[in-house]
Amino acid sequence: AIAGDVGVAADIKRAYDEAMRALGKIDIVVNNAGTSRTGAFEDITDEIWRDDFDQKLFAAIRLTRLVWPQMKERRWGRVINTLNIGAKAPRARSAPTSITRAAGLALTKVLAGEGAPHNVLVNALLVGFIEADQHVQAAARAGIALKDYVSARTKEIPLGRAGKAEEFANLA
């Protein structure tokens, strides 16, 4: 089961679907839910905080809770919580998304400890800068050429380029 279908998440979901079809039937729970509305801390309303926690953290909690008992009973299951690198390396003006992603990382660690005795593996994959339509839209909103937007974003990436959804999906 894969939750969410927004921005980079939609591209990764499509790539996951293709990779899983190639492997055959496999049980995976992925949280790709949520869009990111970030900004200065003092500009983030309670509504934005609640929406972000609901879309990202509580989506993972609810979806995992639906399949957890069956995974434990079968003594087999895999949970992959898709987060972003902000979970471990948040930047200024990245709230609330980096905070909810960090909470998702903590949830992953708690579930990994609880699932291990039942052969239920729980992991988090942290996505970085992936080629996606949301970046085309962000460049347009910023009034800059896409190549300049991508160039600025990829300067800190060791490979010097954006990742591809298929590359990320293949990790799963």
mmCIF file of C-alpha atoms in Angstrom:
data_model
loop_
_atom_site.group_PDB
_atom_site.id
_atom_site.type_symbol
_atom_site.label_atom_id
_atom_site.label_comp_id
_atom_site.label_asym_id
_atom_site.label_seq_id
_atom_site.Cartn_x
_atom_site.Cartn_y
_atom_site.Cartn_z
ATOM 1 C CA ALA A 1 0.000 0.000 0.000
ATOM 2 C CA ILE A 2 1.362 3.412 -0.880
ATOM 3 C CA ALA A 3 -0.124 6.605 0.531
ATOM 4 C CA GLY A 4 0.082 9.980 -1.103
ATOM 5 C CA ASP A 5 0.380 11.214 -4.656
ATOM 6 C CA VAL A 6 1.852 14.724 -4.548
ATOM 7 C CA GLY A 7 4.930 16.338 -6.157
ATOM 8 C CA VAL A 8 8.097 14.294 -5.759
ATOM 9 C CA ALA A 9 5.982 11.748 -3.904
ATOM 10 C CA ALA A 10 3.907 11.133 -7.040
ATOM 11 C CA ASP A 11 7.034 10.552 -9.127
ATOM 12 C CA ILE A 12 8.506 8.218 -6.519
ATOM 13 C CA LYS A 13 5.167 6.388 -6.175
ATOM 14 C CA ARG A 14 5.096 5.710 -9.935
ATOM 15 C CA ALA A 15 8.699 4.464 -9.824
ATOM 16 C CA TYR A 16 7.915 2.279 -6.766
ATOM 17 C CA ASP A 17 4.925 0.789 -8.568
ATOM 18 C CA GLU A 18 7.082 -0.146 -11.563
ATOM 19 C CA ALA A 19 9.864 -1.594 -9.391
ATOM 20 C CA MET A 20 7.426 -3.635 -7.302
ATOM 21 C CA ARG A 21 5.663 -5.023 -10.402
ATOM 22 C CA ALA A 22 9.059 -6.166 -11.672
ATOM 23 C CA LEU A 23 9.717 -7.999 -8.374
ATOM 24 C CA GLY A 24 6.289 -9.574 -8.071
ATOM 25 C CA LYS A 25 3.974 -9.440 -5.040
ATOM 26 C CA ILE A 26 5.582 -7.782 -2.055
ATOM 27 C CA ASP A 27 4.153 -6.198 1.114
ATOM 28 C CA ILE A 28 5.381 -2.658 1.555
ATOM 29 C CA VAL A 29 3.932 0.287 3.398
ATOM 30 C CA VAL A 30 5.202 3.648 2.231
ATOM 31 C CA ASN A 31 4.318 7.108 3.428
ATOM 32 C CA ASN A 32 4.764 9.589 0.605
ATOM 33 C CA ALA A 33 1.957 11.809 1.783
ATOM 34 C CA GLY A 34 1.972 15.530 1.974
ATOM 35 C CA THR A 35 3.040 18.679 0.316
ATOM 36 C CA SER A 36 5.553 20.990 1.876
ATOM 37 C CA ARG A 37 4.654 24.481 2.995
ATOM 38 C CA THR A 38 7.740 25.856 4.642
ATOM 39 C CA GLY A 39 8.821 29.262 5.777
ATOM 40 C CA ALA A 40 9.980 31.369 8.659
ATOM 41 C CA PHE A 41 8.979 29.941 12.028
ATOM 42 C CA GLU A 42 6.957 32.988 13.062
ATOM 43 C CA ASP A 43 4.887 32.807 9.851
ATOM 44 C CA ILE A 44 3.712 29.222 10.349
ATOM 45 C CA THR A 45 0.184 29.050 11.711
ATOM 46 C CA ASP A 46 -1.232 26.326 13.922
ATOM 47 C CA GLU A 47 -3.317 25.186 10.944
ATOM 48 C CA ILE A 48 -0.201 24.680 8.808
ATOM 49 C CA TRP A 49 1.498 22.779 11.656
ATOM 50 C CA ARG A 50 -1.569 20.531 12.099
ATOM 51 C CA ASP A 51 -1.930 19.900 8.363
ATOM 52 C CA ASP A 52 1.734 18.963 8.024
ATOM 53 C CA PHE A 53 1.662 16.568 10.986
ATOM 54 C CA ASP A 54 -1.590 15.042 9.724
ATOM 55 C CA GLN A 55 -0.375 14.582 6.138
ATOM 56 C CA LYS A 56 3.082 13.294 6.975
ATOM 57 C CA LEU A 57 3.304 11.777 10.443
ATOM 58 C CA PHE A 58 -0.265 10.676 11.078
ATOM 59 C CA ALA A 59 -0.594 9.284 7.539
ATOM 60 C CA ALA A 60 2.294 6.922 8.329
ATOM 61 C CA ILE A 61 0.836 6.064 11.737
ATOM 62 C CA ARG A 62 -2.619 5.298 10.358
ATOM 63 C CA LEU A 63 -1.460 3.284 7.372
ATOM 64 C CA THR A 64 1.011 1.251 9.426
ATOM 65 C CA ARG A 65 -1.578 0.637 12.139
ATOM 66 C CA LEU A 66 -3.888 -0.892 9.492
ATOM 67 C CA VAL A 67 -1.392 -3.587 8.467
ATOM 68 C CA TRP A 68 0.720 -4.004 11.619
ATOM 69 C CA PRO A 69 -1.391 -6.729 13.310
ATOM 70 C CA GLN A 70 -1.402 -8.877 10.151
ATOM 71 C CA MET A 71 2.355 -8.468 9.697
ATOM 72 C CA LYS A 72 2.979 -9.548 13.281
ATOM 73 C CA GLU A 73 0.571 -12.491 12.949
ATOM 74 C CA ARG A 74 2.252 -13.696 9.717
ATOM 75 C CA ARG A 75 5.644 -13.049 11.299
ATOM 76 C CA TRP A 76 6.681 -11.175 8.174
ATOM 77 C CA GLY A 77 6.354 -7.643 6.941
ATOM 78 C CA ARG A 78 8.193 -4.655 5.592
ATOM 79 C CA VAL A 79 7.505 -1.010 6.357
ATOM 80 C CA ILE A 80 9.371 1.625 4.416
ATOM 81 C CA ASN A 81 8.792 5.159 5.627
ATOM 82 C CA THR A 82 9.776 7.617 2.910
ATOM 83 C CA LEU A 83 11.057 10.826 4.464
ATOM 84 C CA ASN A 84 13.387 13.520 3.228
ATOM 85 C CA ILE A 85 16.899 14.514 4.206
ATOM 86 C CA GLY A 86 15.467 17.313 6.341
ATOM 87 C CA ALA A 87 14.646 14.621 8.923
ATOM 88 C CA LYS A 88 18.353 14.437 9.786
ATOM 89 C CA ALA A 89 19.700 17.725 8.429
ATOM 90 C CA PRO A 90 17.047 20.432 8.709
ATOM 91 C CA ARG A 91 17.745 23.846 7.250
ATOM 92 C CA ALA A 92 16.511 27.246 8.308
ATOM 93 C CA ARG A 93 13.017 28.006 7.038
ATOM 94 C CA SER A 94 12.241 24.296 6.608
ATOM 95 C CA ALA A 95 9.590 24.054 9.314
ATOM 96 C CA PRO A 96 7.218 22.393 9.660
ATOM 97 C CA THR A 97 8.206 19.687 7.147
ATOM 98 C CA SER A 98 11.675 18.961 8.546
ATOM 99 C CA ILE A 99 10.172 18.642 12.017
ATOM 100 C CA THR A 100 7.415 16.237 10.977
ATOM 101 C CA ARG A 101 9.955 14.220 8.983
ATOM 102 C CA ALA A 102 12.191 14.006 12.070
ATOM 103 C CA ALA A 103 9.185 12.733 14.010
ATOM 104 C CA GLY A 104 8.679 10.173 11.222
ATOM 105 C CA LEU A 105 12.276 9.038 11.708
ATOM 106 C CA ALA A 106 11.623 8.580 15.441
ATOM 107 C CA LEU A 107 8.447 6.621 14.614
ATOM 108 C CA THR A 108 10.495 4.408 12.288
ATOM 109 C CA LYS A 109 13.014 3.629 15.042
ATOM 110 C CA VAL A 110 10.264 2.822 17.566
ATOM 111 C CA LEU A 111 8.487 0.523 15.106
ATOM 112 C CA ALA A 112 11.759 -1.168 14.119
ATOM 113 C CA GLY A 113 12.316 -2.161 17.745
ATOM 114 C CA GLU A 114 8.741 -3.361 18.188
ATOM 115 C CA GLY A 115 8.599 -5.195 14.875
ATOM 116 C CA ALA A 116 11.949 -7.008 15.029
ATOM 117 C CA PRO A 117 10.786 -9.815 17.366
ATOM 118 C CA HIS A 118 8.005 -10.540 14.833
ATOM 119 C CA ASN A 119 10.262 -10.470 11.742
ATOM 120 C CA VAL A 120 8.735 -7.147 10.693
ATOM 121 C CA LEU A 121 11.447 -4.885 9.342
ATOM 122 C CA VAL A 122 10.952 -1.138 9.474
ATOM 123 C CA ASN A 123 13.231 1.267 7.648
ATOM 124 C CA ALA A 124 13.270 4.866 6.554
ATOM 125 C CA LEU A 125 14.537 6.062 3.195
ATOM 126 C CA LEU A 126 15.477 9.718 3.092
ATOM 127 C CA VAL A 127 14.941 11.334 -0.275
ATOM 128 C CA GLY A 128 17.055 14.233 -1.456
ATOM 129 C CA PHE A 129 16.646 16.399 -4.549
ATOM 130 C CA ILE A 130 14.736 14.331 -7.139
ATOM 131 C CA GLU A 131 13.790 15.427 -10.664
ATOM 132 C CA ALA A 132 10.096 16.263 -10.443
ATOM 133 C CA ASP A 133 7.466 18.623 -11.756
ATOM 134 C CA GLN A 134 7.338 20.415 -8.406
ATOM 135 C CA HIS A 135 10.756 21.914 -9.197
ATOM 136 C CA VAL A 136 9.535 23.167 -12.583
ATOM 137 C CA GLN A 137 6.707 24.886 -10.714
ATOM 138 C CA ALA A 138 9.038 26.250 -7.992
ATOM 139 C CA ALA A 139 11.377 27.747 -10.597
ATOM 140 C CA ALA A 140 8.413 29.372 -12.342
ATOM 141 C CA ARG A 141 7.116 30.798 -9.040
ATOM 142 C CA ALA A 142 10.580 32.177 -8.297
ATOM 143 C CA GLY A 143 10.798 33.657 -11.797
ATOM 144 C CA ILE A 144 14.058 31.895 -12.650
ATOM 145 C CA ALA A 145 15.028 29.500 -15.405
ATOM 146 C CA LEU A 146 14.694 25.839 -14.472
ATOM 147 C CA LYS A 147 18.356 25.147 -15.298
ATOM 148 C CA ASP A 148 19.431 27.917 -12.888
ATOM 149 C CA TYR A 149 17.100 26.592 -10.170
ATOM 150 C CA VAL A 150 18.431 23.051 -10.590
ATOM 151 C CA SER A 151 22.043 24.244 -10.770
ATOM 152 C CA ALA A 152 21.689 26.111 -7.468
ATOM 153 C CA ARG A 153 20.047 23.105 -5.780
ATOM 154 C CA THR A 154 22.561 20.532 -7.025
ATOM 155 C CA LYS A 155 25.749 22.369 -5.987
ATOM 156 C CA GLU A 156 25.802 20.572 -2.627
ATOM 157 C CA ILE A 157 25.050 17.117 -4.078
ATOM 158 C CA PRO A 158 28.206 14.970 -4.365
ATOM 159 C CA LEU A 159 27.177 13.642 -7.808
ATOM 160 C CA GLY A 160 26.413 17.180 -8.926
ATOM 161 C CA ARG A 161 22.990 16.262 -10.276
ATOM 162 C CA ALA A 162 19.426 15.647 -9.193
ATOM 163 C CA GLY A 163 18.367 12.107 -8.479
ATOM 164 C CA LYS A 164 15.787 10.213 -10.472
ATOM 165 C CA ALA A 165 12.636 8.718 -8.977
ATOM 166 C CA GLU A 166 13.609 5.309 -10.381
ATOM 167 C CA GLU A 167 16.941 5.424 -8.533
ATOM 168 C CA PHE A 168 15.177 6.122 -5.261
ATOM 169 C CA ALA A 169 12.519 3.450 -5.874
ATOM 170 C CA ASN A 170 15.183 0.863 -6.604
ATOM 171 C CA LEU A 171 16.503 1.293 -3.055
ATOM 172 C CA ALA A 172 13.211 -0.035 -1.765
#
